[in-house]
PDB file of C-alpha atoms in Angstrom:
ATOM      1  CA  MET A 136      44.054 -80.188-216.629  1.00 45.00           C
ATOM      2  CA  GLU A 137      40.377 -80.995-216.423  1.00 48.00           C
ATOM      3  CA  THR A 138      38.028 -78.672-214.604  1.00 51.00           C
ATOM      4  CA  THR A 139      35.147 -80.033-212.611  1.00 51.00           C
ATOM      5  CA  ILE A 140      31.846 -78.296-213.120  1.00 52.00           C
ATOM      6  CA  GLU A 141      29.757 -78.270-209.984  1.00 51.00           C
ATOM      7  CA  PRO A 142      26.158 -79.288-210.689  1.00 56.00           C
ATOM      8  CA  GLN A 143      23.674 -76.482-210.251  1.00 62.00           C
ATOM      9  CA  PRO A 144      21.097 -77.089-207.510  1.00 67.00           C
ATOM     10  CA  GLN A 145      17.618 -77.847-208.761  1.00 79.00           C
ATOM     11  CA  LEU A 146      14.847 -75.326-208.127  1.00 80.00           C
ATOM     12  CA  GLY A 147      12.966 -77.826-205.990  1.00 82.00           C
ATOM     13  CA  ASP A 148      16.012 -78.369-203.787  1.00 83.00           C
ATOM     14  CA  VAL A 149      16.443 -74.630-203.330  1.00 88.00           C
ATOM     15  CA  LEU A 150      12.796 -74.168-202.403  1.00 91.00           C
ATOM     16  CA  ARG A 151      12.989 -77.026-199.893  1.00 92.00           C
ATOM     17  CA  ALA A 152      16.061 -75.465-198.309  1.00 93.00           C
ATOM     18  CA  TYR A 153      14.320 -72.118-197.823  1.00 93.00           C
ATOM     19  CA  LEU A 154      11.254 -73.870-196.405  1.00 92.00           C
ATOM     20  CA  GLN A 155      13.563 -75.626-193.943  1.00 93.00           C
ATOM     21  CA  LEU A 156      14.888 -72.218-192.911  1.00 93.00           C
ATOM     22  CA  ALA A 157      11.336 -71.226-192.037  1.00 93.00           C
ATOM     23  CA  LYS A 158      10.728 -74.348-189.871  1.00 92.00           C
ATOM     24  CA  LEU A 159       7.238 -75.090-191.152  1.00 91.00           C
ATOM     25  CA  ARG A 160       6.253 -77.434-188.304  1.00 91.00           C
ATOM     26  CA  ILE A 161       6.855 -74.703-185.753  1.00 92.00           C
ATOM     27  CA  VAL A 162       5.099 -72.179-187.999  1.00 94.00           C
ATOM     28  CA  LEU A 163       2.017 -74.420-188.134  1.00 94.00           C
ATOM     29  CA  LEU A 164       1.869 -74.753-184.332  1.00 93.00           C
ATOM     30  CA  LEU A 165       2.260 -71.001-183.832  1.00 95.00           C
ATOM     31  CA  CYS A 166      -0.420 -70.270-186.438  1.00 96.00           C
ATOM     32  CA  PHE A 167      -2.711 -72.716-184.657  1.00 97.00           C
ATOM     33  CA  THR A 168      -2.314 -70.849-181.346  1.00 97.00           C
ATOM     34  CA  THR A 169      -2.950 -67.590-183.220  1.00 98.00           C
ATOM     35  CA  VAL A 170      -6.180 -68.888-184.749  1.00 98.00           C
ATOM     36  CA  THR A 171      -7.268 -70.237-181.370  1.00 98.00           C
ATOM     37  CA  ALA A 172      -6.873 -66.804-179.794  1.00 98.00           C
ATOM     38  CA  MET A 173      -8.843 -65.285-182.672  1.00 98.00           C
ATOM     39  CA  ILE A 174     -11.735 -67.702-182.168  1.00 97.00           C
ATOM     40  CA  VAL A 175     -11.799 -67.064-178.425  1.00 97.00           C
ATOM     41  CA  ALA A 176     -11.657 -63.293-178.911  1.00 97.00           C
ATOM     42  CA  ALA A 177     -14.373 -63.368-181.570  1.00 96.00           C
ATOM     43  CA  ASN A 178     -16.639 -65.727-179.586  1.00 94.00           C
ATOM     44  CA  GLY A 179     -16.783 -67.862-182.690  1.00 93.00           C
ATOM     45  CA  LEU A 180     -15.228 -67.901-186.125  1.00 93.00           C
ATOM     46  CA  PRO A 181     -13.636 -64.570-187.079  1.00 95.00           C
ATOM     47  CA  SER A 182     -14.333 -63.024-190.457  1.00 96.00           C
ATOM     48  CA  ILE A 183     -12.358 -64.441-193.355  1.00 97.00           C
ATOM     49  CA  GLU A 184     -11.117 -60.910-194.196  1.00 96.00           C
ATOM     50  CA  ILE A 185      -9.233 -60.880-190.884  1.00 97.00           C
ATOM     51  CA  LEU A 186      -8.447 -64.578-190.550  1.00 97.00           C
ATOM     52  CA  ILE A 187      -6.542 -65.075-193.820  1.00 97.00           C
ATOM     53  CA  PRO A 188      -4.150 -62.087-193.622  1.00 98.00           C
ATOM     54  CA  THR A 189      -3.480 -62.797-189.940  1.00 98.00           C
ATOM     55  CA  ILE A 190      -2.512 -66.396-190.714  1.00 98.00           C
ATOM     56  CA  ILE A 191      -0.354 -65.307-193.650  1.00 98.00           C
ATOM     57  CA  GLY A 192       1.290 -62.530-191.672  1.00 98.00           C
ATOM     58  CA  GLY A 193       1.818 -64.747-188.648  1.00 97.00           C
ATOM     59  CA  ALA A 194       3.401 -67.452-190.787  1.00 97.00           C
ATOM     60  CA  LEU A 195       5.713 -64.893-192.394  1.00 97.00           C
ATOM     61  CA  ALA A 196       6.782 -63.525-188.997  1.00 97.00           C
ATOM     62  CA  ALA A 197       7.454 -66.975-187.557  1.00 96.00           C
ATOM     63  CA  GLY A 198       9.283 -68.191-190.655  1.00 97.00           C
ATOM     64  CA  GLY A 199      11.312 -65.006-190.953  1.00 97.00           C
ATOM     65  CA  SER A 200      12.448 -65.002-187.349  1.00 97.00           C
ATOM     66  CA  SER A 201      13.406 -68.689-187.661  1.00 97.00           C
ATOM     67  CA  ALA A 202      15.554 -67.886-190.703  1.00 97.00           C
ATOM     68  CA  ILE A 203      17.276 -65.009-188.907  1.00 97.00           C
ATOM     69  CA  ASN A 204      17.777 -67.250-185.889  1.00 96.00           C
ATOM     70  CA  GLN A 205      19.575 -69.807-188.053  1.00 96.00           C
ATOM     71  CA  TYR A 206      21.733 -67.054-189.530  1.00 97.00           C
ATOM     72  CA  VAL A 207      22.824 -65.964-186.051  1.00 96.00           C
ATOM     73  CA  ASP A 208      23.315 -69.549-184.841  1.00 95.00           C
ATOM     74  CA  ARG A 209      25.042 -70.870-187.973  1.00 95.00           C
ATOM     75  CA  ASP A 210      28.378 -71.459-186.202  1.00 94.00           C
ATOM     76  CA  MET A 211      26.706 -73.273-183.324  1.00 93.00           C
ATOM     77  CA  ASP A 212      24.480 -75.311-185.647  1.00 93.00           C
ATOM     78  CA  ALA A 213      27.550 -76.592-187.491  1.00 93.00           C
ATOM     79  CA  LYS A 214      28.857 -78.124-184.247  1.00 91.00           C
ATOM     80  CA  MET A 215      25.703 -80.040-183.360  1.00 91.00           C
ATOM     81  CA  THR A 216      24.667 -83.307-184.959  1.00 89.00           C
ATOM     82  CA  ARG A 217      20.970 -82.398-184.760  1.00 88.00           C
ATOM     83  CA  THR A 218      21.418 -79.136-186.702  1.00 90.00           C
ATOM     84  CA  ALA A 219      24.458 -79.729-188.904  1.00 92.00           C
ATOM     85  CA  ARG A 220      22.252 -80.509-191.914  1.00 93.00           C
ATOM     86  CA  ARG A 221      20.338 -77.264-191.701  1.00 94.00           C
ATOM     87  CA  PRO A 222      20.520 -75.166-194.890  1.00 95.00           C
ATOM     88  CA  ILE A 223      23.260 -72.760-193.777  1.00 96.00           C
ATOM     89  CA  PRO A 224      25.835 -75.082-192.117  1.00 95.00           C
ATOM     90  CA  SER A 225      25.307 -77.667-194.874  1.00 94.00           C
ATOM     91  CA  GLY A 226      26.158 -75.018-197.481  1.00 93.00           C
ATOM     92  CA  ARG A 227      22.843 -75.156-199.326  1.00 94.00           C
ATOM     93  CA  ILE A 228      22.048 -71.512-198.583  1.00 95.00           C
ATOM     94  CA  ALA A 229      24.570 -68.698-198.198  1.00 96.00           C
ATOM     95  CA  PRO A 230      24.344 -66.972-194.793  1.00 96.00           C
ATOM     96  CA  ILE A 231      23.665 -63.526-196.276  1.00 97.00           C
ATOM     97  CA  ASN A 232      20.847 -64.933-198.410  1.00 97.00           C
ATOM     98  CA  ALA A 233      19.260 -66.517-195.331  1.00 96.00           C
ATOM     99  CA  LEU A 234      19.477 -63.203-193.473  1.00 97.00           C
ATOM    100  CA  ILE A 235      17.895 -61.244-196.340  1.00 97.00           C
ATOM    101  CA  PHE A 236      15.189 -63.891-196.673  1.00 97.00           C
ATOM    102  CA  GLY A 237      14.397 -63.731-192.962  1.00 97.00           C
ATOM    103  CA  ILE A 238      14.284 -59.942-192.792  1.00 97.00           C
ATOM    104  CA  ALA A 239      12.103 -59.797-195.906  1.00 98.00           C
ATOM    105  CA  LEU A 240       9.584 -62.231-194.417  1.00 98.00           C
ATOM    106  CA  VAL A 241       9.341 -60.241-191.184  1.00 98.00           C
ATOM    107  CA  VAL A 242       8.887 -56.952-193.068  1.00 98.00           C
ATOM    108  CA  TRP A 243       6.181 -58.482-195.255  1.00 98.00           C
ATOM    109  CA  SER A 244       4.524 -59.843-192.131  1.00 98.00           C
ATOM    110  CA  VAL A 245       4.234 -56.385-190.595  1.00 98.00           C
ATOM    111  CA  LEU A 246       2.896 -54.915-193.850  1.00 98.00           C
ATOM    112  CA  VAL A 247       0.344 -57.686-194.443  1.00 98.00           C
ATOM    113  CA  ILE A 248      -1.054 -57.590-190.907  1.00 98.00           C
ATOM    114  CA  GLY A 249      -0.838 -53.814-190.602  1.00 98.00           C
ATOM    115  CA  ILE A 250      -2.572 -53.023-193.891  1.00 98.00           C
ATOM    116  CA  TRP A 251      -5.205 -55.767-193.919  1.00 98.00           C
ATOM    117  CA  VAL A 252      -5.816 -56.303-190.183  1.00 98.00           C
ATOM    118  CA  ASN A 253      -4.607 -53.596-187.764  1.00 97.00           C
ATOM    119  CA  TRP A 254      -1.335 -52.068-186.667  1.00 98.00           C
ATOM    120  CA  LEU A 255      -1.498 -53.273-183.055  1.00 98.00           C
ATOM    121  CA  ALA A 256      -1.437 -56.874-184.261  1.00 98.00           C
ATOM    122  CA  ALA A 257       1.303 -55.984-186.762  1.00 98.00           C
ATOM    123  CA  PHE A 258       3.568 -54.468-184.116  1.00 98.00           C
ATOM    124  CA  LEU A 259       2.948 -57.417-181.810  1.00 98.00           C
ATOM    125  CA  ALA A 260       4.048 -59.749-184.623  1.00 98.00           C
ATOM    126  CA  LEU A 261       7.169 -57.627-185.077  1.00 98.00           C
ATOM    127  CA  GLY A 262       7.702 -57.656-181.329  1.00 97.00           C
ATOM    128  CA  GLY A 263       7.513 -61.439-181.292  1.00 97.00           C
ATOM    129  CA  ALA A 264      10.132 -61.696-184.047  1.00 97.00           C
ATOM    130  CA  LEU A 265      12.455 -59.259-182.274  1.00 97.00           C
ATOM    131  CA  TYR A 266      11.896 -61.055-178.965  1.00 96.00           C
ATOM    132  CA  TYR A 267      12.964 -64.348-180.520  1.00 96.00           C
ATOM    133  CA  VAL A 268      15.947 -63.047-182.462  1.00 96.00           C
ATOM    134  CA  VAL A 269      17.334 -60.359-180.154  1.00 95.00           C
ATOM    135  CA  ILE A 270      16.294 -61.283-176.613  1.00 95.00           C
ATOM    136  CA  TYR A 271      16.406 -65.070-176.903  1.00 95.00           C
ATOM    137  CA  THR A 272      18.919 -65.874-179.655  1.00 94.00           C
ATOM    138  CA  VAL A 273      21.421 -63.035-179.265  1.00 94.00           C
ATOM    139  CA  LEU A 274      21.226 -62.074-175.584  1.00 94.00           C
ATOM    140  CA  LEU A 275      20.120 -65.190-173.710  1.00 93.00           C
ATOM    141  CA  LYS A 276      20.719 -68.456-175.536  1.00 93.00           C
ATOM    142  CA  ARG A 277      24.510 -68.588-175.271  1.00 91.00           C
ATOM    143  CA  ASN A 278      24.886 -66.648-172.050  1.00 92.00           C
ATOM    144  CA  THR A 279      22.540 -67.911-169.344  1.00 93.00           C
ATOM    145  CA  VAL A 280      20.733 -71.008-168.116  1.00 92.00           C
ATOM    146  CA  VAL A 281      17.490 -69.004-167.916  1.00 91.00           C
ATOM    147  CA  ASN A 282      17.493 -68.628-171.704  1.00 92.00           C
ATOM    148  CA  ILE A 283      14.419 -70.833-172.112  1.00 92.00           C
ATOM    149  CA  LEU A 284      12.632 -69.386-169.068  1.00 89.00           C
ATOM    150  CA  ILE A 285      12.711 -65.848-170.435  1.00 90.00           C
ATOM    151  CA  GLY A 286      12.810 -66.738-174.113  1.00 90.00           C
ATOM    152  CA  GLY A 287       9.506 -68.584-173.874  1.00 90.00           C
ATOM    153  CA  GLY A 288       7.705 -65.292-174.337  1.00 93.00           C
ATOM    154  CA  ALA A 289       8.625 -65.319-178.025  1.00 94.00           C
ATOM    155  CA  GLY A 290       6.586 -68.444-178.697  1.00 94.00           C
ATOM    156  CA  ALA A 291       3.665 -67.009-176.747  1.00 96.00           C
ATOM    157  CA  MET A 292       3.437 -63.765-178.724  1.00 97.00           C
ATOM    158  CA  PRO A 293       1.274 -65.220-181.552  1.00 97.00           C
ATOM    159  CA  VAL A 294      -1.551 -65.569-179.023  1.00 98.00           C
ATOM    160  CA  LEU A 295      -1.493 -61.797-178.465  1.00 98.00           C
ATOM    161  CA  VAL A 296      -1.301 -61.227-182.227  1.00 98.00           C
ATOM    162  CA  GLY A 297      -4.410 -63.322-182.794  1.00 98.00           C
ATOM    163  CA  TRP A 298      -6.356 -61.590-180.030  1.00 98.00           C
ATOM    164  CA  ALA A 299      -5.362 -58.122-181.208  1.00 98.00           C
ATOM    165  CA  ALA A 300      -6.236 -59.019-184.810  1.00 98.00           C
ATOM    166  CA  VAL A 301      -9.876 -59.524-183.806  1.00 98.00           C
ATOM    167  CA  SER A 302     -10.351 -56.875-181.128  1.00 97.00           C
ATOM    168  CA  ASN A 303      -7.610 -54.307-181.907  1.00 97.00           C
ATOM    169  CA  SER A 304      -6.884 -54.456-178.166  1.00 96.00           C
ATOM    170  CA  LEU A 305      -5.655 -56.869-175.504  1.00 97.00           C
ATOM    171  CA  ALA A 306      -7.516 -58.356-172.548  1.00 96.00           C
ATOM    172  CA  ILE A 307      -6.781 -60.475-169.486  1.00 96.00           C
ATOM    173  CA  ASP A 308      -7.952 -63.584-171.341  1.00 97.00           C
ATOM    174  CA  ALA A 309      -5.255 -63.026-173.963  1.00 97.00           C
ATOM    175  CA  PHE A 310      -2.563 -62.774-171.296  1.00 97.00           C
ATOM    176  CA  LEU A 311      -3.823 -65.952-169.609  1.00 97.00           C
ATOM    177  CA  MET A 312      -3.400 -67.801-172.905  1.00 97.00           C
ATOM    178  CA  PHE A 313       0.013 -66.167-173.258  1.00 98.00           C
ATOM    179  CA  ALA A 314       0.969 -67.465-169.796  1.00 97.00           C
ATOM    180  CA  ILE A 315       0.002 -71.017-170.724  1.00 98.00           C
ATOM    181  CA  VAL A 316       2.369 -71.047-173.705  1.00 97.00           C
ATOM    182  CA  PHE A 317       5.041 -69.264-171.652  1.00 97.00           C
ATOM    183  CA  TYR A 318       4.988 -71.894-168.878  1.00 97.00           C
ATOM    184  CA  TRP A 319       4.666 -74.746-171.376  1.00 97.00           C
ATOM    185  CA  THR A 320       7.941 -73.811-173.081  1.00 96.00           C
ATOM    186  CA  PRO A 321      10.428 -74.840-170.322  1.00 96.00           C
ATOM    187  CA  PRO A 322       9.291 -78.461-169.789  1.00 96.00           C
ATOM    188  CA  HIS A 323       8.913 -78.926-173.548  1.00 96.00           C
ATOM    189  CA  SER A 324      12.319 -77.465-174.390  1.00 95.00           C
ATOM    190  CA  TRP A 325      14.152 -79.117-171.504  1.00 96.00           C
ATOM    191  CA  ALA A 326      12.822 -82.538-172.521  1.00 96.00           C
ATOM    192  CA  LEU A 327      14.368 -81.936-175.948  1.00 94.00           C
ATOM    193  CA  ALA A 328      17.566 -80.678-174.299  1.00 94.00           C
ATOM    194  CA  LEU A 329      17.862 -83.975-172.421  1.00 96.00           C
ATOM    195  CA  LEU A 330      17.755 -85.784-175.762  1.00 94.00           C
ATOM    196  CA  VAL A 331      20.519 -83.677-177.337  1.00 91.00           C
ATOM    197  CA  ASN A 332      22.521 -82.772-174.232  1.00 90.00           C
ATOM    198  CA  SER A 333      25.830 -83.779-175.813  1.00 89.00           C
ATOM    199  CA  ASP A 334      25.142 -81.482-178.760  1.00 88.00           C
ATOM    200  CA  TYR A 335      24.526 -78.472-176.528  1.00 90.00           C
ATOM    201  CA  ALA A 336      27.617 -79.316-174.455  1.00 90.00           C
ATOM    202  CA  ARG A 337      29.737 -79.510-177.621  1.00 90.00           C
ATOM    203  CA  ALA A 338      28.432 -76.123-178.768  1.00 87.00           C
ATOM    204  CA  GLU A 339      28.840 -74.675-175.248  1.00 88.00           C
ATOM    205  CA  VAL A 340      25.200 -73.617-174.990  1.00 90.00           C
ATOM    206  CA  PRO A 341      24.158 -73.372-171.310  1.00 92.00           C
ATOM    207  CA  MET A 342      20.868 -75.217-171.581  1.00 93.00           C
ATOM    208  CA  MET A 343      19.600 -76.549-168.259  1.00 94.00           C
ATOM    209  CA  PRO A 344      21.083 -80.097-168.607  1.00 94.00           C
ATOM    210  CA  VAL A 345      24.492 -78.636-169.518  1.00 92.00           C
ATOM    211  CA  ALA A 346      24.576 -75.908-166.875  1.00 92.00           C
ATOM    212  CA  LYS A 347      22.820 -77.639-163.963  1.00 94.00           C
ATOM    213  CA  GLY A 348      22.904 -81.310-164.850  1.00 94.00           C
ATOM    214  CA  GLU A 349      20.298 -83.764-166.099  1.00 95.00           C
ATOM    215  CA  ASP A 350      18.925 -84.664-162.647  1.00 96.00           C
ATOM    216  CA  VAL A 351      18.175 -81.027-161.828  1.00 96.00           C
ATOM    217  CA  THR A 352      16.592 -80.628-165.268  1.00 96.00           C
ATOM    218  CA  ARG A 353      14.202 -83.529-164.678  1.00 97.00           C
ATOM    219  CA  TYR A 354      12.997 -82.046-161.394  1.00 97.00           C
ATOM    220  CA  GLN A 355      12.591 -78.654-163.068  1.00 97.00           C
ATOM    221  CA  ILE A 356      10.478 -80.273-165.793  1.00 97.00           C
ATOM    222  CA  LEU A 357       8.201 -81.728-163.104  1.00 98.00           C
ATOM    223  CA  LEU A 358       8.018 -78.408-161.244  1.00 97.00           C
ATOM    224  CA  TYR A 359       7.054 -76.447-164.354  1.00 97.00           C
ATOM    225  CA  SER A 360       4.595 -79.125-165.438  1.00 98.00           C
ATOM    226  CA  ILE A 361       2.792 -78.734-162.098  1.00 98.00           C
ATOM    227  CA  GLN A 362       2.808 -74.946-162.479  1.00 98.00           C
ATOM    228  CA  LEU A 363       1.497 -75.291-166.018  1.00 98.00           C
ATOM    229  CA  LEU A 364      -1.355 -77.514-164.828  1.00 98.00           C
ATOM    230  CA  LEU A 365      -2.393 -74.900-162.257  1.00 98.00           C
ATOM    231  CA  ILE A 366      -2.054 -71.970-164.664  1.00 98.00           C
ATOM    232  CA  SER A 367      -4.058 -73.788-167.342  1.00 98.00           C
ATOM    233  CA  LEU A 368      -7.029 -73.891-164.948  1.00 98.00           C
ATOM    234  CA  ILE A 369      -7.088 -70.133-164.322  1.00 97.00           C
ATOM    235  CA  PRO A 370      -9.058 -69.333-167.524  1.00 97.00           C
ATOM    236  CA  TYR A 371     -11.850 -71.551-166.188  1.00 97.00           C
ATOM    237  CA  VAL A 372     -11.772 -69.708-162.845  1.00 96.00           C
ATOM    238  CA  PHE A 373     -12.016 -66.379-164.697  1.00 94.00           C
ATOM    239  CA  GLY A 374     -14.944 -67.668-166.725  1.00 93.00           C
ATOM    240  CA  THR A 375     -13.122 -67.609-170.035  1.00 93.00           C
ATOM    241  CA  PHE A 376     -13.940 -71.265-170.685  1.00 96.00           C
ATOM    242  CA  SER A 377     -16.538 -73.747-169.469  1.00 95.00           C
ATOM    243  CA  ILE A 378     -16.434 -77.176-167.843  1.00 96.00           C
ATOM    244  CA  ILE A 379     -15.510 -78.765-171.192  1.00 95.00           C
ATOM    245  CA  TYR A 380     -12.160 -77.004-171.161  1.00 97.00           C
ATOM    246  CA  PHE A 381     -11.690 -77.548-167.420  1.00 98.00           C
ATOM    247  CA  ILE A 382     -12.024 -81.333-167.609  1.00 97.00           C
ATOM    248  CA  GLY A 383      -9.728 -81.569-170.623  1.00 98.00           C
ATOM    249  CA  ALA A 384      -7.128 -79.246-169.076  1.00 98.00           C
ATOM    250  CA  VAL A 385      -7.074 -81.311-165.878  1.00 98.00           C
ATOM    251  CA  LEU A 386      -6.617 -84.577-167.766  1.00 98.00           C
ATOM    252  CA  LEU A 387      -3.938 -83.201-170.073  1.00 98.00           C
ATOM    253  CA  GLY A 388      -2.123 -81.500-167.198  1.00 98.00           C
ATOM    254  CA  LEU A 389      -2.152 -84.624-165.044  1.00 98.00           C
ATOM    255  CA  GLY A 390      -0.817 -86.572-168.022  1.00 98.00           C
ATOM    256  CA  LEU A 391       2.078 -84.152-168.385  1.00 98.00           C
ATOM    257  CA  VAL A 392       2.815 -84.256-164.647  1.00 98.00           C
ATOM    258  CA  ARG A 393       2.716 -88.055-164.751  1.00 98.00           C
ATOM    259  CA  ILE A 394       5.210 -88.393-167.609  1.00 98.00           C
ATOM    260  CA  SER A 395       7.432 -85.789-165.912  1.00 98.00           C
ATOM    261  CA  ALA A 396       7.420 -87.828-162.690  1.00 98.00           C
ATOM    262  CA  ILE A 397       8.221 -90.993-164.644  1.00 98.00           C
ATOM    263  CA  LEU A 398      11.137 -89.137-166.260  1.00 97.00           C
ATOM    264  CA  ILE A 399      12.692 -88.694-162.813  1.00 97.00           C
ATOM    265  CA  LYS A 400      12.404 -92.404-162.007  1.00 96.00           C
ATOM    266  CA  VAL A 401      13.324 -93.676-165.458  1.00 96.00           C
ATOM    267  CA  ALA A 402      16.130 -91.328-166.488  1.00 91.00           C
ATOM    268  CA  ASP A 403      16.754 -92.479-170.034  1.00 94.00           C
ATOM    269  CA  LYS A 404      16.501 -91.080-173.543  1.00 94.00           C
ATOM    270  CA  ALA A 405      13.381 -93.079-174.406  1.00 95.00           C
ATOM    271  CA  THR A 406      11.414 -91.525-171.535  1.00 96.00           C
ATOM    272  CA  ALA A 407      12.746 -88.064-172.380  1.00 96.00           C
ATOM    273  CA  ARG A 408      11.518 -88.583-175.935  1.00 96.00           C
ATOM    274  CA  ARG A 409       8.094 -89.613-174.629  1.00 97.00           C
ATOM    275  CA  ALA A 410       7.971 -86.494-172.462  1.00 97.00           C
ATOM    276  CA  TYR A 411       8.955 -84.302-175.398  1.00 96.00           C
ATOM    277  CA  LYS A 412       6.315 -85.811-177.701  1.00 96.00           C
ATOM    278  CA  PHE A 413       3.626 -85.655-175.012  1.00 97.00           C
ATOM    279  CA  SER A 414       4.383 -82.002-174.291  1.00 97.00           C
ATOM    280  CA  THR A 415       4.018 -81.197-177.989  1.00 95.00           C
ATOM    281  CA  ALA A 416       0.660 -82.971-178.137  1.00 96.00           C
ATOM    282  CA  TYR A 417      -0.343 -81.328-174.843  1.00 98.00           C
ATOM    283  CA  LEU A 418      -0.270 -77.805-176.237  1.00 97.00           C
ATOM    284  CA  ALA A 419      -2.013 -78.751-179.471  1.00 96.00           C
ATOM    285  CA  PHE A 420      -4.846 -80.559-177.676  1.00 97.00           C
ATOM    286  CA  LEU A 421      -5.211 -77.888-174.994  1.00 98.00           C
ATOM    287  CA  PHE A 422      -5.688 -75.171-177.608  1.00 98.00           C
ATOM    288  CA  LEU A 423      -8.016 -77.436-179.565  1.00 97.00           C
ATOM    289  CA  LEU A 424     -10.057 -77.712-176.358  1.00 97.00           C
ATOM    290  CA  MET A 425     -10.234 -73.924-176.215  1.00 98.00           C
ATOM    291  CA  ILE A 426     -11.658 -73.830-179.738  1.00 97.00           C
ATOM    292  CA  ILE A 427     -14.208 -76.572-179.038  1.00 97.00           C
ATOM    293  CA  ASP A 428     -15.240 -74.985-175.748  1.00 96.00           C
ATOM    294  CA  ARG A 429     -15.749 -71.545-177.298  1.00 95.00           C
ATOM    295  CA  LEU A 430     -17.646 -72.831-180.335  1.00 94.00           C
ATOM    296  CA  VAL A 431     -19.916 -75.045-178.203  1.00 94.00           C
ATOM    297  CA  SER A 432     -20.595 -72.153-175.825  1.00 87.00           C
ATOM    298  CA  THR A 433     -21.352 -69.833-178.735  1.00 82.00           C
ATOM    299  CA  VAL A 434     -23.785 -72.309-180.334  1.00 80.00           C
ATOM    300  CA  ALA A 435     -25.493 -72.851-176.975  1.00 73.00           C
ATOM    301  CA  LEU A 436     -26.255 -69.146-176.749  1.00 66.00           C
ATOM    302  CA  LEU A 437     -27.915 -69.007-180.159  1.00 62.00           C
TER     303      LEU A 437
END
C-alpha cells in the first residue's frame, strides 16, 4: 500500500499566510491615521525617534488584533465565500498558531511603544486591540445589530495613540479626530455589508442588512454620511485646521452624501461597491488634508 507524502509548504507561502492574518491593507490605513495625528499634535513632522517606533508598534497592534480576530471568527469565516480562503479556514495556518502569533504581536506592540515612546500611547494601543477583539469581535459582532456602531471605536483608537505618542497626553483635537473615524465606520462597513449580505446571513451575523434589511441600511448609510460631514467640520470651528481643510472636508463630505443618496435610488451591488470604494478614499483623503493643512500652517508661521 503506497503512502502519499504531503508536500511541505514553502517558506514564502507560510510568510504570505501570516501577512494575510495581519491584514496589511487595514494596517497601512490605521498607521496613516496614526501618523496624521502625530503631525497634527506636533504642529509639523514629529521626531524620527518617536515616529518610527510608533509606526512599528501601531502596525504590530493592528496586525496582532486582526490575527486574534480571525482566530475567534474562524468558524464564521469558513461559512462565508468572502473569507473562506483566509489562512485559518483554508488550513494554511493552525488556529493555535494564529492565536499565538496575534498575542505575540500585541505584546511586542506594547513593549515597543512603551519603551521607546511612552506608556500612555502603549496602553492606548493595547486598549485598541482589546476593544477590537473583546468588545467588537466577542461581545458585539454576533449578538447585536449595533456591532458596527459601537465597534467603530476600535478603528479610531490609533488616532489617540498617535496623539499620545507626541504629547504624552490627550486633547480635544485628538477626540475630534477620533470621532471622525468613529462616525466614518458605519457607512463604510454597511456599504461592504450590502455587497456580502448573503455571506453574513449564511453565517448568522446580525449586520444591518441582515437584521434590518437592505433598504433600512441604505437610509442609515445616508444618515451617518450626513452626520460625518457635519462632524468633520467641527475641527475647523475649533480652530484645529484652516480653510484648506474646511474646503476639502466639505467637498469630500458632500461627495459621500451624494453617493449615499444615489445608493438609495439605485439599489444594486455596483452602486454599493462605488459607495464602499468612495468611503475608503474619503478617509484617506480627509486625513491627507489634515496633514497638508497642518504643514502649510506651520510653514506659514516660520
